[in-house]
Amino acid sequence: MRSSSGRGLRPGVLGTFDTVVMAVAGSAPAYSIAATTAVLVATVGLAGPAALLYCAIPMLGIVLAFGRLGRLDVNAGAGYSWVGRTLHPFLGFLSGWALVVSTTLFMVAGSLPAGAMTLALLDPDLADNRALATAAGAAWFVAMLLVVLGGARLTVRAQLLLSGVEMAVLVVFVAAALVHGGSRVAFDWSWFGFGHFDGTAGFASGALIATFYFWGWDVTSNLSEETRDNRRTAGLAALIGVGVVFLLFEAFTVAVNMFLTAEEIRAAGSQVLGALGEAVWPGVGGRLLVLAVLLSTVATLETTLIQVTRSLFAMGRDRTMPAVLGRVHRRRHTPWAAVACVGAVALTMFAASAALGSVGEVLAAAVAAIGLQIAFYYGLAGIAAVVAYRRTLLRSVRDFVIGGVWPLFGALFMLWIFFESLGELSGASVAIGLGGLAAGLVPMVHYWRRGSSYYRPDPLDATRPVDEHDDYDGRRPGRRPDYAEKALATDY
């Protein structure tokens, strides 16, 4: 049991089903399809299903890495803690910082289209009103901020409603598309092969874009301290969640190939799901899929808030950021200070975006730069898993593949994407992406010099016996309790 002094999150609030819901919502199926499909098709044409398939393989390696690391160290900071205890505390802090930067940028970027879609459902002519769209998006953001402040249980209840309706709409449309049959071309298994890629460069570009589809499932690790059977549940839920969204991504990408021409997809842009809905179910389908995208966007705002606030909470608790961020509400056991801080920063960005048109352009560049932070902290986590389990890899073929080869392949793939992106993104995107990471050096050096015990970590090693109940000791920031005599299982 965590400290009763109000210093810890409430343990055992979420079950396996709850955590799977959060994993699916974190990847935001409808939002990801709407926001990225046009870009994917413009880059690889009919090879969209193949790009998603071949990106899912290394992504599963990262999912396995997160699950295995979570068995050794249950921590709301996830990669921030794991990378710091296996590779180096500096890399661990920058891993957590990358998540904070990417999620903060995404919350504003995701809220703005949520506002526009809300207005479009009420009156299509209002959707182009930037001030109203910003205000509506800010209202959605504040609503989700209050839900997250209300605690993990309220958060999951909201997700069940939002994601439940979204998933129902998406599944109905997949079924309708199968019954209807393609209106442009017939299904072709070659869409899953390499023949439609424009060489290695085309494959790399497609994989880079496909990676953005999956981001967000790792919210399960940030919720691990609040999850029952947390050493197993967070990793299992992430694995199931990625499997679910992968099937949805593939189904809708295939449907887009069958029902829409490349010209129609480019013209639709982020409204591609609305265009698909009209093609499958004229009159009603488009509006229903717009509703699904809206719900998906709001749902992923909530999971993104969970990720950033739990990460900041862990940093505040470890004294690698201001200690106030590590405070929790005594009754609700939520990191209220971190929530308030994130809310203030995001609302300031909303106001700037509404007041200055140039800020909107900078924000667009910042959204493209998010991929750099994602690839960075996913890649480091994959390497951390291999290092933590290095002494167990030769025990069996299964340990070697699942504990070593697959996570390492995923890590190398993510780091390759990181460097590949540098040549693909605009100068502003690269500056914001790398500049955002570099900004983390300031608090890192400051709190390192102040002697935070996070920078004197207890190494993470799968061969060392650990206690199944070794919750974080809030009285000693950055340090873990002594290990007990019980060995920890290292498989799923």
Tab-separated table of C-alpha atoms in Angstrom:
chain	number	residue	atom	x	y	z
A	1	MET	CA	0.000	0.000	0.000
A	2	ARG	CA	1.271	3.431	-0.812
A	3	SER	CA	1.897	6.088	1.723
A	4	SER	CA	-1.266	7.319	3.391
A	5	SER	CA	0.173	10.783	3.702
A	6	GLY	CA	-1.216	11.800	0.337
A	7	ARG	CA	2.126	11.397	-1.426
A	8	GLY	CA	1.203	8.431	-3.638
A	9	LEU	CA	-1.246	7.479	-6.389
A	10	ARG	CA	-4.132	5.197	-5.472
A	11	PRO	CA	-3.131	1.547	-6.155
A	12	GLY	CA	-5.354	-1.157	-7.637
A	13	VAL	CA	-7.967	1.145	-9.176
A	14	LEU	CA	-7.844	-0.225	-12.745
A	15	GLY	CA	-8.338	-3.769	-14.004
A	16	THR	CA	-7.201	-5.466	-17.207
A	17	PHE	CA	-10.233	-4.420	-19.262
A	18	ASP	CA	-9.932	-0.822	-18.061
A	19	THR	CA	-6.275	-0.745	-19.063
A	20	VAL	CA	-6.971	-2.250	-22.504
A	21	VAL	CA	-9.542	0.515	-23.073
A	22	MET	CA	-6.894	3.092	-22.202
A	23	ALA	CA	-4.384	1.487	-24.597
A	24	VAL	CA	-6.852	1.593	-27.494
A	25	ALA	CA	-7.923	5.148	-26.689
A	26	GLY	CA	-4.286	6.214	-26.447
A	27	SER	CA	-3.660	5.202	-30.054
A	28	ALA	CA	-6.850	7.057	-31.083
A	29	PRO	CA	-7.967	4.857	-34.029
A	30	ALA	CA	-10.410	7.248	-35.725
A	31	TYR	CA	-8.258	10.331	-35.135
A	32	SER	CA	-5.106	8.593	-36.404
A	33	ILE	CA	-6.870	7.341	-39.534
A	34	ALA	CA	-8.361	10.772	-40.273
A	35	ALA	CA	-5.219	12.763	-39.569
A	36	THR	CA	-2.677	10.546	-41.305
A	37	THR	CA	-4.313	8.503	-44.092
A	38	ALA	CA	-4.076	11.244	-46.726
A	39	VAL	CA	-0.382	11.730	-45.960
A	40	LEU	CA	0.245	7.975	-46.056
A	41	VAL	CA	-1.529	7.524	-49.392
A	42	ALA	CA	0.281	10.530	-50.871
A	43	THR	CA	3.592	8.963	-49.810
A	44	VAL	CA	3.162	5.271	-50.686
A	45	GLY	CA	-0.074	5.063	-52.698
A	46	LEU	CA	-1.667	1.613	-52.527
A	47	ALA	CA	1.099	0.357	-50.207
A	48	GLY	CA	-0.562	1.883	-47.123
A	49	PRO	CA	-1.620	-1.538	-45.725
A	50	ALA	CA	1.935	-2.836	-46.221
A	51	ALA	CA	3.464	0.185	-44.467
A	52	LEU	CA	1.224	-0.375	-41.443
A	53	LEU	CA	1.981	-4.099	-41.400
A	54	TYR	CA	5.756	-3.746	-41.558
A	55	CYS	CA	5.758	-0.920	-39.006
A	56	ALA	CA	3.655	-2.997	-36.600
A	57	ILE	CA	6.361	-5.674	-36.400
A	58	PRO	CA	9.076	-3.471	-34.808
A	59	MET	CA	6.407	-1.612	-32.816
A	60	LEU	CA	5.475	-4.917	-31.170
A	61	GLY	CA	9.117	-5.191	-30.145
A	62	ILE	CA	8.741	-1.898	-28.261
A	63	VAL	CA	5.475	-3.119	-26.706
A	64	LEU	CA	7.287	-6.242	-25.481
A	65	ALA	CA	10.098	-4.071	-24.124
A	66	PHE	CA	7.657	-1.910	-22.144
A	67	GLY	CA	5.871	-4.980	-20.773
A	68	ARG	CA	9.054	-6.687	-19.632
A	69	LEU	CA	10.497	-3.539	-18.061
A	70	GLY	CA	7.201	-2.952	-16.267
A	71	ARG	CA	7.582	-6.343	-14.605
A	72	LEU	CA	10.821	-5.202	-13.014
A	73	ASP	CA	9.906	-1.630	-12.087
A	74	VAL	CA	6.344	-0.398	-11.528
A	75	ASN	CA	6.655	3.356	-11.977
A	76	ALA	CA	4.349	6.096	-13.268
A	77	GLY	CA	7.344	7.567	-15.097
A	78	ALA	CA	7.771	4.369	-17.168
A	79	GLY	CA	10.665	4.930	-19.614
A	80	TYR	CA	11.937	7.833	-17.508
A	81	SER	CA	12.624	5.384	-14.680
A	82	TRP	CA	13.609	2.323	-16.742
A	83	VAL	CA	16.101	4.037	-19.029
A	84	GLY	CA	17.598	5.894	-16.077
A	85	ARG	CA	18.159	2.649	-14.165
A	86	THR	CA	19.589	0.650	-17.074
A	87	LEU	CA	21.397	2.990	-19.473
A	88	HIS	CA	22.100	6.288	-17.689
A	89	PRO	CA	20.064	8.727	-15.566
A	90	PHE	CA	20.718	11.520	-18.076
A	91	LEU	CA	19.212	9.424	-20.872
A	92	GLY	CA	16.359	8.450	-18.559
A	93	PHE	CA	15.516	12.062	-17.796
A	94	LEU	CA	15.647	13.021	-21.482
A	95	SER	CA	13.399	10.043	-22.276
A	96	GLY	CA	10.805	11.352	-19.830
A	97	TRP	CA	11.309	14.890	-21.067
A	98	ALA	CA	10.705	13.790	-24.678
A	99	LEU	CA	7.343	12.363	-23.631
A	100	VAL	CA	6.448	15.575	-21.778
A	101	VAL	CA	7.313	17.759	-24.787
A	102	SER	CA	5.538	15.561	-27.358
A	103	THR	CA	2.365	15.150	-25.310
A	104	THR	CA	2.141	18.858	-24.461
A	105	LEU	CA	2.422	19.788	-28.126
A	106	PHE	CA	-0.099	17.124	-29.095
A	107	MET	CA	-2.701	18.241	-26.568
A	108	VAL	CA	-2.931	21.656	-28.221
A	109	ALA	CA	-2.657	20.217	-31.730
A	110	GLY	CA	-5.393	17.673	-31.003
A	111	SER	CA	-7.737	20.105	-29.284
A	112	LEU	CA	-7.880	22.538	-32.221
A	113	PRO	CA	-9.355	20.014	-34.715
A	114	ALA	CA	-11.703	18.759	-31.990
A	115	GLY	CA	-13.126	22.268	-31.794
A	116	ALA	CA	-13.435	22.530	-35.578
A	117	MET	CA	-15.200	19.156	-35.818
A	118	THR	CA	-17.637	20.128	-33.054
A	119	LEU	CA	-18.582	23.237	-34.996
A	120	ALA	CA	-18.815	21.260	-38.259
A	121	LEU	CA	-21.390	18.922	-36.709
A	122	LEU	CA	-23.456	21.921	-35.584
A	123	ASP	CA	-22.987	24.132	-38.665
A	124	PRO	CA	-20.397	23.394	-41.379
A	125	ASP	CA	-19.990	27.120	-42.078
A	126	LEU	CA	-18.661	27.694	-38.540
A	127	ALA	CA	-15.809	25.202	-38.845
A	128	ASP	CA	-13.549	27.743	-40.581
A	129	ASN	CA	-13.932	30.301	-37.781
A	130	ARG	CA	-10.527	30.038	-36.094
A	131	ALA	CA	-11.492	31.867	-32.905
A	132	LEU	CA	-14.612	29.746	-32.343
A	133	ALA	CA	-12.758	26.541	-33.177
A	134	THR	CA	-10.013	27.430	-30.704
A	135	ALA	CA	-12.582	28.227	-28.001
A	136	ALA	CA	-14.456	24.964	-28.589
A	137	GLY	CA	-11.201	23.000	-28.560
A	138	ALA	CA	-10.144	24.697	-25.323
A	139	ALA	CA	-13.522	23.772	-23.806
A	140	TRP	CA	-12.962	20.104	-24.673
A	141	PHE	CA	-9.455	20.303	-23.211
A	142	VAL	CA	-10.680	21.809	-19.925
A	143	ALA	CA	-13.400	19.150	-19.699
A	144	MET	CA	-10.812	16.380	-20.053
A	145	LEU	CA	-8.526	18.169	-17.594
A	146	LEU	CA	-11.299	18.043	-14.975
A	147	VAL	CA	-11.963	14.369	-15.703
A	148	VAL	CA	-8.295	13.491	-15.214
A	149	LEU	CA	-8.245	15.557	-12.021
A	150	GLY	CA	-11.186	13.480	-10.796
A	151	GLY	CA	-9.077	10.316	-10.660
A	152	ALA	CA	-8.236	7.171	-12.612
A	153	ARG	CA	-11.654	5.559	-12.097
A	154	LEU	CA	-13.547	8.583	-13.481
A	155	THR	CA	-11.059	8.738	-16.358
A	156	VAL	CA	-11.788	5.146	-17.360
A	157	ARG	CA	-15.539	5.641	-17.105
A	158	ALA	CA	-15.292	8.565	-19.503
A	159	GLN	CA	-13.144	6.445	-21.816
A	160	LEU	CA	-15.685	3.627	-21.830
A	161	LEU	CA	-18.288	6.065	-23.118
A	162	LEU	CA	-16.103	7.904	-25.637
A	163	SER	CA	-14.183	4.924	-26.992
A	164	GLY	CA	-17.194	2.606	-26.822
A	165	VAL	CA	-19.229	4.766	-29.216
A	166	GLU	CA	-16.179	5.391	-31.413
A	167	MET	CA	-15.374	1.669	-31.721
A	168	ALA	CA	-19.004	0.780	-32.411
A	169	VAL	CA	-19.143	3.275	-35.287
A	170	LEU	CA	-15.837	2.063	-36.742
A	171	VAL	CA	-16.792	-1.619	-36.561
A	172	VAL	CA	-20.187	-0.914	-38.189
A	173	PHE	CA	-18.432	0.857	-41.055
A	174	VAL	CA	-15.927	-1.946	-41.528
A	175	ALA	CA	-18.834	-4.381	-41.792
A	176	ALA	CA	-20.716	-2.069	-44.169
A	177	ALA	CA	-17.642	-1.726	-46.389
A	178	LEU	CA	-17.243	-5.521	-46.569
A	179	VAL	CA	-20.905	-5.976	-47.506
A	180	HIS	CA	-20.909	-3.071	-49.956
A	181	GLY	CA	-17.743	-4.050	-51.806
A	182	GLY	CA	-15.329	-1.601	-53.386
A	183	SER	CA	-16.701	1.031	-55.710
A	184	ARG	CA	-13.307	1.818	-57.281
A	185	VAL	CA	-11.083	-1.278	-57.306
A	186	ALA	CA	-11.298	-4.812	-55.969
A	187	PHE	CA	-9.275	-5.939	-52.972
A	188	ASP	CA	-5.752	-7.062	-53.886
A	189	TRP	CA	-3.343	-9.008	-51.655
A	190	SER	CA	-0.447	-7.185	-53.343
A	191	TRP	CA	-1.283	-4.171	-51.153
A	192	PHE	CA	0.472	-6.037	-48.335
A	193	GLY	CA	3.640	-6.701	-50.339
A	194	PHE	CA	6.666	-4.622	-51.242
A	195	GLY	CA	5.790	-4.132	-54.913
A	196	HIS	CA	3.991	-0.793	-54.479
A	197	PHE	CA	6.846	0.935	-52.629
A	198	ASP	CA	9.105	3.293	-54.536
A	199	GLY	CA	12.320	1.568	-53.468
A	200	THR	CA	13.949	1.693	-50.033
A	201	ALA	CA	13.355	5.425	-49.649
A	202	GLY	CA	9.639	4.936	-50.293
A	203	PHE	CA	9.481	2.152	-47.725
A	204	ALA	CA	11.284	4.305	-45.137
A	205	SER	CA	8.914	7.215	-45.712
A	206	GLY	CA	5.869	4.963	-45.373
A	207	ALA	CA	7.185	3.352	-42.196
A	208	LEU	CA	7.917	6.775	-40.725
A	209	ILE	CA	4.324	7.887	-41.233
A	210	ALA	CA	2.862	4.555	-40.088
A	211	THR	CA	4.695	4.848	-36.776
A	212	PHE	CA	2.615	7.890	-35.887
A	213	TYR	CA	-0.569	5.798	-36.141
A	214	PHE	CA	0.372	3.596	-33.195
A	215	TRP	CA	1.692	6.155	-30.709
A	216	GLY	CA	-0.157	6.378	-27.383
A	217	TRP	CA	-0.608	2.743	-26.277
A	218	ASP	CA	2.162	3.221	-23.669
A	219	VAL	CA	-0.255	5.141	-21.422
A	220	THR	CA	-0.804	1.742	-19.766
A	221	SER	CA	2.718	1.934	-18.319
A	222	ASN	CA	2.129	5.416	-16.908
A	223	LEU	CA	-0.982	4.027	-15.181
A	224	SER	CA	0.825	0.971	-13.780
A	225	GLU	CA	0.956	2.271	-10.194
A	226	GLU	CA	-2.845	2.524	-10.255
A	227	THR	CA	-3.449	-0.894	-11.864
A	228	ARG	CA	-4.248	-4.239	-10.243
A	229	ASP	CA	-1.677	-6.983	-10.843
A	230	ASN	CA	0.378	-4.150	-12.282
A	231	ARG	CA	3.517	-6.095	-13.193
A	232	ARG	CA	1.516	-8.139	-15.686
A	233	THR	CA	-1.519	-6.044	-16.616
A	234	ALA	CA	0.127	-2.949	-18.122
A	235	GLY	CA	2.192	-4.940	-20.641
A	236	LEU	CA	-0.622	-7.345	-21.528
A	237	ALA	CA	-3.117	-4.513	-22.046
A	238	ALA	CA	-0.679	-2.666	-24.306
A	239	LEU	CA	-0.192	-5.809	-26.399
A	240	ILE	CA	-3.952	-6.317	-26.785
A	241	GLY	CA	-4.541	-2.630	-27.478
A	242	VAL	CA	-1.947	-2.483	-30.252
A	243	GLY	CA	-3.444	-5.625	-31.792
A	244	VAL	CA	-6.931	-4.076	-31.827
A	245	VAL	CA	-5.887	-0.760	-33.359
A	246	PHE	CA	-3.666	-2.519	-35.910
A	247	LEU	CA	-6.681	-4.445	-37.226
A	248	LEU	CA	-8.737	-1.249	-37.408
A	249	PHE	CA	-5.960	0.658	-39.158
A	250	GLU	CA	-5.548	-2.089	-41.743
A	251	ALA	CA	-9.292	-2.451	-42.325
A	252	PHE	CA	-9.825	1.254	-42.945
A	253	THR	CA	-6.707	1.659	-45.077
A	254	VAL	CA	-7.889	-1.207	-47.279
A	255	ALA	CA	-11.372	0.360	-47.426
A	256	VAL	CA	-9.891	3.699	-48.501
A	257	ASN	CA	-8.002	1.937	-51.303
A	258	MET	CA	-11.201	0.255	-52.440
A	259	PHE	CA	-13.619	3.198	-52.266
A	260	LEU	CA	-11.637	6.371	-52.944
A	261	THR	CA	-9.272	7.506	-55.673
A	262	ALA	CA	-5.934	9.117	-54.852
A	263	GLU	CA	-7.331	12.457	-56.028
A	264	GLU	CA	-10.359	12.129	-53.739
A	265	ILE	CA	-8.110	11.244	-50.788
A	266	ARG	CA	-5.842	14.239	-51.394
A	267	ALA	CA	-8.862	16.558	-51.756
A	268	ALA	CA	-10.421	15.234	-48.535
A	269	GLY	CA	-7.226	15.574	-46.469
A	270	SER	CA	-8.024	15.180	-42.763
A	271	GLN	CA	-11.706	14.686	-43.708
A	272	VAL	CA	-10.926	11.404	-45.444
A	273	LEU	CA	-13.118	9.393	-43.077
A	274	GLY	CA	-16.055	11.656	-43.882
A	275	ALA	CA	-15.451	11.049	-47.595
A	276	LEU	CA	-15.239	7.300	-46.965
A	277	GLY	CA	-18.452	7.411	-44.956
A	278	GLU	CA	-20.271	9.144	-47.792
A	279	ALA	CA	-18.984	6.529	-50.252
A	280	VAL	CA	-20.110	3.606	-48.077
A	281	TRP	CA	-23.275	5.106	-46.584
A	282	PRO	CA	-24.354	8.274	-48.477
A	283	GLY	CA	-26.120	10.967	-46.477
A	284	VAL	CA	-25.463	9.645	-42.973
A	285	GLY	CA	-22.107	7.891	-43.083
A	286	GLY	CA	-19.952	10.962	-43.398
A	287	ARG	CA	-21.404	12.690	-40.332
A	288	LEU	CA	-21.217	9.520	-38.245
A	289	LEU	CA	-17.549	9.049	-39.025
A	290	VAL	CA	-16.863	12.718	-38.243
A	291	LEU	CA	-18.520	12.049	-34.876
A	292	ALA	CA	-16.225	9.034	-34.401
A	293	VAL	CA	-13.180	11.188	-35.151
A	294	LEU	CA	-14.359	13.827	-32.670
A	295	LEU	CA	-14.861	11.234	-29.926
A	296	SER	CA	-11.498	9.680	-30.722
A	297	THR	CA	-9.770	13.053	-30.530
A	298	VAL	CA	-11.330	13.882	-27.174
A	299	ALA	CA	-10.514	10.396	-25.863
A	300	THR	CA	-6.865	10.657	-26.819
A	301	LEU	CA	-6.649	14.105	-25.206
A	302	GLU	CA	-7.570	12.373	-21.971
A	303	THR	CA	-4.967	9.613	-22.302
A	304	THR	CA	-2.328	12.162	-23.324
A	305	LEU	CA	-3.094	14.140	-20.171
A	306	ILE	CA	-2.650	10.944	-18.164
A	307	GLN	CA	0.760	10.339	-19.716
A	308	VAL	CA	2.166	13.816	-19.223
A	309	THR	CA	0.800	14.341	-15.707
A	310	ARG	CA	1.981	10.933	-14.439
A	311	SER	CA	5.413	11.530	-15.990
A	312	LEU	CA	5.693	14.956	-14.348
A	313	PHE	CA	4.445	13.463	-11.084
A	314	ALA	CA	7.237	10.873	-11.152
A	315	MET	CA	9.801	13.575	-11.915
A	316	GLY	CA	8.534	15.788	-9.102
A	317	ARG	CA	8.543	12.854	-6.704
A	318	ASP	CA	12.157	12.107	-7.646
A	319	ARG	CA	13.126	15.800	-7.313
A	320	THR	CA	14.322	15.957	-10.924
A	321	MET	CA	11.670	18.619	-11.492
A	322	PRO	CA	10.051	20.972	-8.944
A	323	ALA	CA	8.900	18.872	-5.986
A	324	VAL	CA	5.429	20.424	-6.089
A	325	LEU	CA	4.697	18.330	-9.204
A	326	GLY	CA	4.940	15.225	-7.022
A	327	ARG	CA	2.018	16.253	-4.826
A	328	VAL	CA	-1.298	14.378	-5.020
A	329	HIS	CA	-4.801	15.209	-3.879
A	330	ARG	CA	-5.312	13.665	-0.432
A	331	ARG	CA	-8.776	12.304	-1.226
A	332	ARG	CA	-8.678	11.581	-4.958
A	333	HIS	CA	-4.998	10.575	-5.082
A	334	THR	CA	-4.445	12.389	-8.381
A	335	PRO	CA	-1.340	14.508	-9.176
A	336	TRP	CA	-3.256	17.777	-9.006
A	337	ALA	CA	-0.180	20.002	-9.187
A	338	ALA	CA	1.038	18.351	-12.403
A	339	VAL	CA	-2.477	18.586	-13.873
A	340	ALA	CA	-2.685	22.293	-13.007
A	341	CYS	CA	0.758	22.956	-14.492
A	342	VAL	CA	-0.050	21.190	-17.767
A	343	GLY	CA	-3.406	22.937	-17.970
A	344	ALA	CA	-1.846	26.366	-17.530
A	345	VAL	CA	0.813	25.749	-20.186
A	346	ALA	CA	-1.664	24.302	-22.708
A	347	LEU	CA	-4.215	27.090	-22.242
A	348	THR	CA	-1.462	29.670	-22.724
A	349	MET	CA	-0.591	27.974	-26.016
A	350	PHE	CA	-4.277	28.036	-26.967
A	351	ALA	CA	-4.457	31.767	-26.358
A	352	ALA	CA	-1.283	32.407	-28.360
A	353	SER	CA	-2.548	30.269	-31.237
A	354	ALA	CA	-5.820	32.214	-31.369
A	355	ALA	CA	-4.179	35.624	-31.087
A	356	LEU	CA	-1.277	35.213	-33.496
A	357	GLY	CA	-1.612	33.522	-36.855
A	358	SER	CA	2.135	32.944	-37.065
A	359	VAL	CA	1.971	30.849	-33.904
A	360	GLY	CA	-0.391	28.505	-35.727
A	361	GLU	CA	2.291	27.925	-38.353
A	362	VAL	CA	4.883	27.250	-35.670
A	363	LEU	CA	2.436	24.858	-34.031
A	364	ALA	CA	2.018	22.966	-37.305
A	365	ALA	CA	5.787	22.557	-37.485
A	366	ALA	CA	5.802	21.416	-33.863
A	367	VAL	CA	3.237	18.697	-34.615
A	368	ALA	CA	5.512	17.285	-37.324
A	369	ALA	CA	8.399	17.334	-34.827
A	370	ILE	CA	6.498	15.132	-32.355
A	371	GLY	CA	7.725	12.093	-34.270
A	372	LEU	CA	11.296	12.846	-33.232
A	373	GLN	CA	10.398	12.659	-29.534
A	374	ILE	CA	8.365	9.471	-30.042
A	375	ALA	CA	11.149	7.662	-31.859
A	376	PHE	CA	13.690	8.849	-29.283
A	377	TYR	CA	12.007	7.553	-26.148
A	378	TYR	CA	10.648	4.368	-27.750
A	379	GLY	CA	14.118	3.537	-29.049
A	380	LEU	CA	15.778	4.067	-25.668
A	381	ALA	CA	13.171	1.895	-23.924
A	382	GLY	CA	13.811	-0.947	-26.379
A	383	ILE	CA	17.545	-0.851	-25.663
A	384	ALA	CA	16.869	-0.607	-21.910
A	385	ALA	CA	14.836	-3.831	-22.014
A	386	VAL	CA	17.673	-5.713	-23.686
A	387	VAL	CA	20.169	-4.396	-21.128
A	388	ALA	CA	17.923	-5.231	-18.148
A	389	TYR	CA	17.362	-8.804	-19.381
A	390	ARG	CA	20.806	-9.379	-20.904
A	391	ARG	CA	21.744	-12.143	-18.453
A	392	THR	CA	18.565	-14.128	-19.209
A	393	LEU	CA	18.642	-14.046	-23.014
A	394	LEU	CA	20.448	-17.367	-23.509
A	395	ARG	CA	18.161	-19.378	-21.242
A	396	SER	CA	15.921	-20.368	-24.152
A	397	VAL	CA	15.107	-19.513	-27.748
A	398	ARG	CA	11.975	-17.753	-26.525
A	399	ASP	CA	13.928	-15.526	-24.136
A	400	PHE	CA	16.449	-14.750	-26.872
A	401	VAL	CA	13.779	-13.725	-29.401
A	402	ILE	CA	11.190	-12.006	-27.184
A	403	GLY	CA	13.638	-10.562	-24.688
A	404	GLY	CA	16.498	-9.673	-27.000
A	405	VAL	CA	16.089	-9.803	-30.776
A	406	TRP	CA	12.590	-8.338	-31.080
A	407	PRO	CA	12.978	-5.394	-28.646
A	408	LEU	CA	16.418	-4.616	-30.095
A	409	PHE	CA	15.008	-4.681	-33.635
A	410	GLY	CA	12.228	-2.332	-32.529
A	411	ALA	CA	14.727	-0.002	-30.872
A	412	LEU	CA	17.022	0.141	-33.887
A	413	PHE	CA	14.016	0.736	-36.155
A	414	MET	CA	12.852	3.661	-33.991
A	415	LEU	CA	16.309	5.210	-33.842
A	416	TRP	CA	16.624	4.780	-37.617
A	417	ILE	CA	13.322	6.641	-37.979
A	418	PHE	CA	14.664	9.372	-35.686
A	419	PHE	CA	17.654	10.037	-37.919
A	420	GLU	CA	15.693	9.442	-41.127
A	421	SER	CA	13.199	12.108	-40.014
A	422	LEU	CA	15.900	14.739	-39.734
A	423	GLY	CA	16.268	14.803	-43.500
A	424	GLU	CA	12.518	14.658	-44.190
A	425	LEU	CA	11.155	17.356	-41.862
A	426	SER	CA	11.246	21.095	-42.392
A	427	GLY	CA	13.887	23.217	-40.708
A	428	ALA	CA	11.319	24.546	-38.233
A	429	SER	CA	10.188	21.025	-37.322
A	430	VAL	CA	13.741	19.827	-36.754
A	431	ALA	CA	14.524	22.930	-34.698
A	432	ILE	CA	11.463	22.419	-32.508
A	433	GLY	CA	12.015	18.665	-32.216
A	434	LEU	CA	15.700	18.813	-31.305
A	435	GLY	CA	15.286	22.124	-29.471
A	436	GLY	CA	12.544	20.606	-27.330
A	437	LEU	CA	14.883	17.783	-26.325
A	438	ALA	CA	17.768	20.197	-25.715
A	439	ALA	CA	15.595	22.328	-23.420
A	440	GLY	CA	15.473	19.370	-21.053
A	441	LEU	CA	19.190	19.795	-20.379
A	442	VAL	CA	18.447	22.828	-18.183
A	443	PRO	CA	16.338	21.117	-15.480
A	444	MET	CA	18.423	17.947	-15.837
A	445	VAL	CA	21.701	19.686	-14.971
A	446	HIS	CA	20.072	21.872	-12.304
A	447	TYR	CA	18.591	18.990	-10.302
A	448	TRP	CA	21.609	16.769	-10.879
A	449	ARG	CA	23.760	19.441	-9.258
A	450	ARG	CA	21.276	19.692	-6.382
A	451	GLY	CA	21.883	16.009	-5.656
A	452	SER	CA	18.625	14.298	-6.623
A	453	SER	CA	18.988	10.625	-5.732
A	454	TYR	CA	17.471	9.746	-9.123
A	455	TYR	CA	20.987	10.295	-10.454
A	456	ARG	CA	22.277	7.545	-8.129
A	457	PRO	CA	19.983	4.772	-9.361
A	458	ASP	CA	19.569	1.207	-8.185
A	459	PRO	CA	20.417	-0.704	-11.417
A	460	LEU	CA	17.590	-2.618	-13.063
A	461	ASP	CA	18.555	-6.254	-13.606
A	462	ALA	CA	16.144	-9.108	-14.367
A	463	THR	CA	18.373	-11.651	-12.579
A	464	ARG	CA	18.092	-9.892	-9.225
A	465	PRO	CA	15.283	-11.073	-6.936
A	466	VAL	CA	12.636	-8.452	-6.331
A	467	ASP	CA	9.586	-8.154	-4.147
A	468	GLU	CA	6.252	-8.294	-5.985
A	469	HIS	CA	5.077	-5.475	-3.690
A	470	ASP	CA	8.104	-3.177	-3.837
A	471	ASP	CA	6.104	0.036	-4.322
A	472	TYR	CA	7.997	3.265	-4.533
A	473	ASP	CA	9.002	4.643	-1.153
A	474	GLY	CA	7.896	8.269	-1.252
A	475	ARG	CA	10.101	9.136	1.717
A	476	ARG	CA	13.252	8.549	-0.319
A	477	PRO	CA	12.795	10.207	-3.723
A	478	GLY	CA	14.564	8.446	-6.536
A	479	ARG	CA	15.486	5.360	-4.490
A	480	ARG	CA	13.864	1.938	-4.478
A	481	PRO	CA	13.317	-0.334	-1.475
A	482	ASP	CA	15.654	-3.202	-0.751
A	483	TYR	CA	15.002	-6.374	-2.707
A	484	ALA	CA	13.355	-9.346	-1.064
A	485	GLU	CA	14.124	-12.973	-1.657
A	486	LYS	CA	11.365	-13.754	-4.160
A	487	ALA	CA	12.437	-13.991	-7.802
A	488	LEU	CA	10.331	-12.257	-10.418
A	489	ALA	CA	8.930	-14.113	-13.418
A	490	THR	CA	10.276	-12.688	-16.665
A	491	ASP	CA	7.750	-13.861	-19.228
A	492	TYR	CA	4.183	-13.222	-20.248
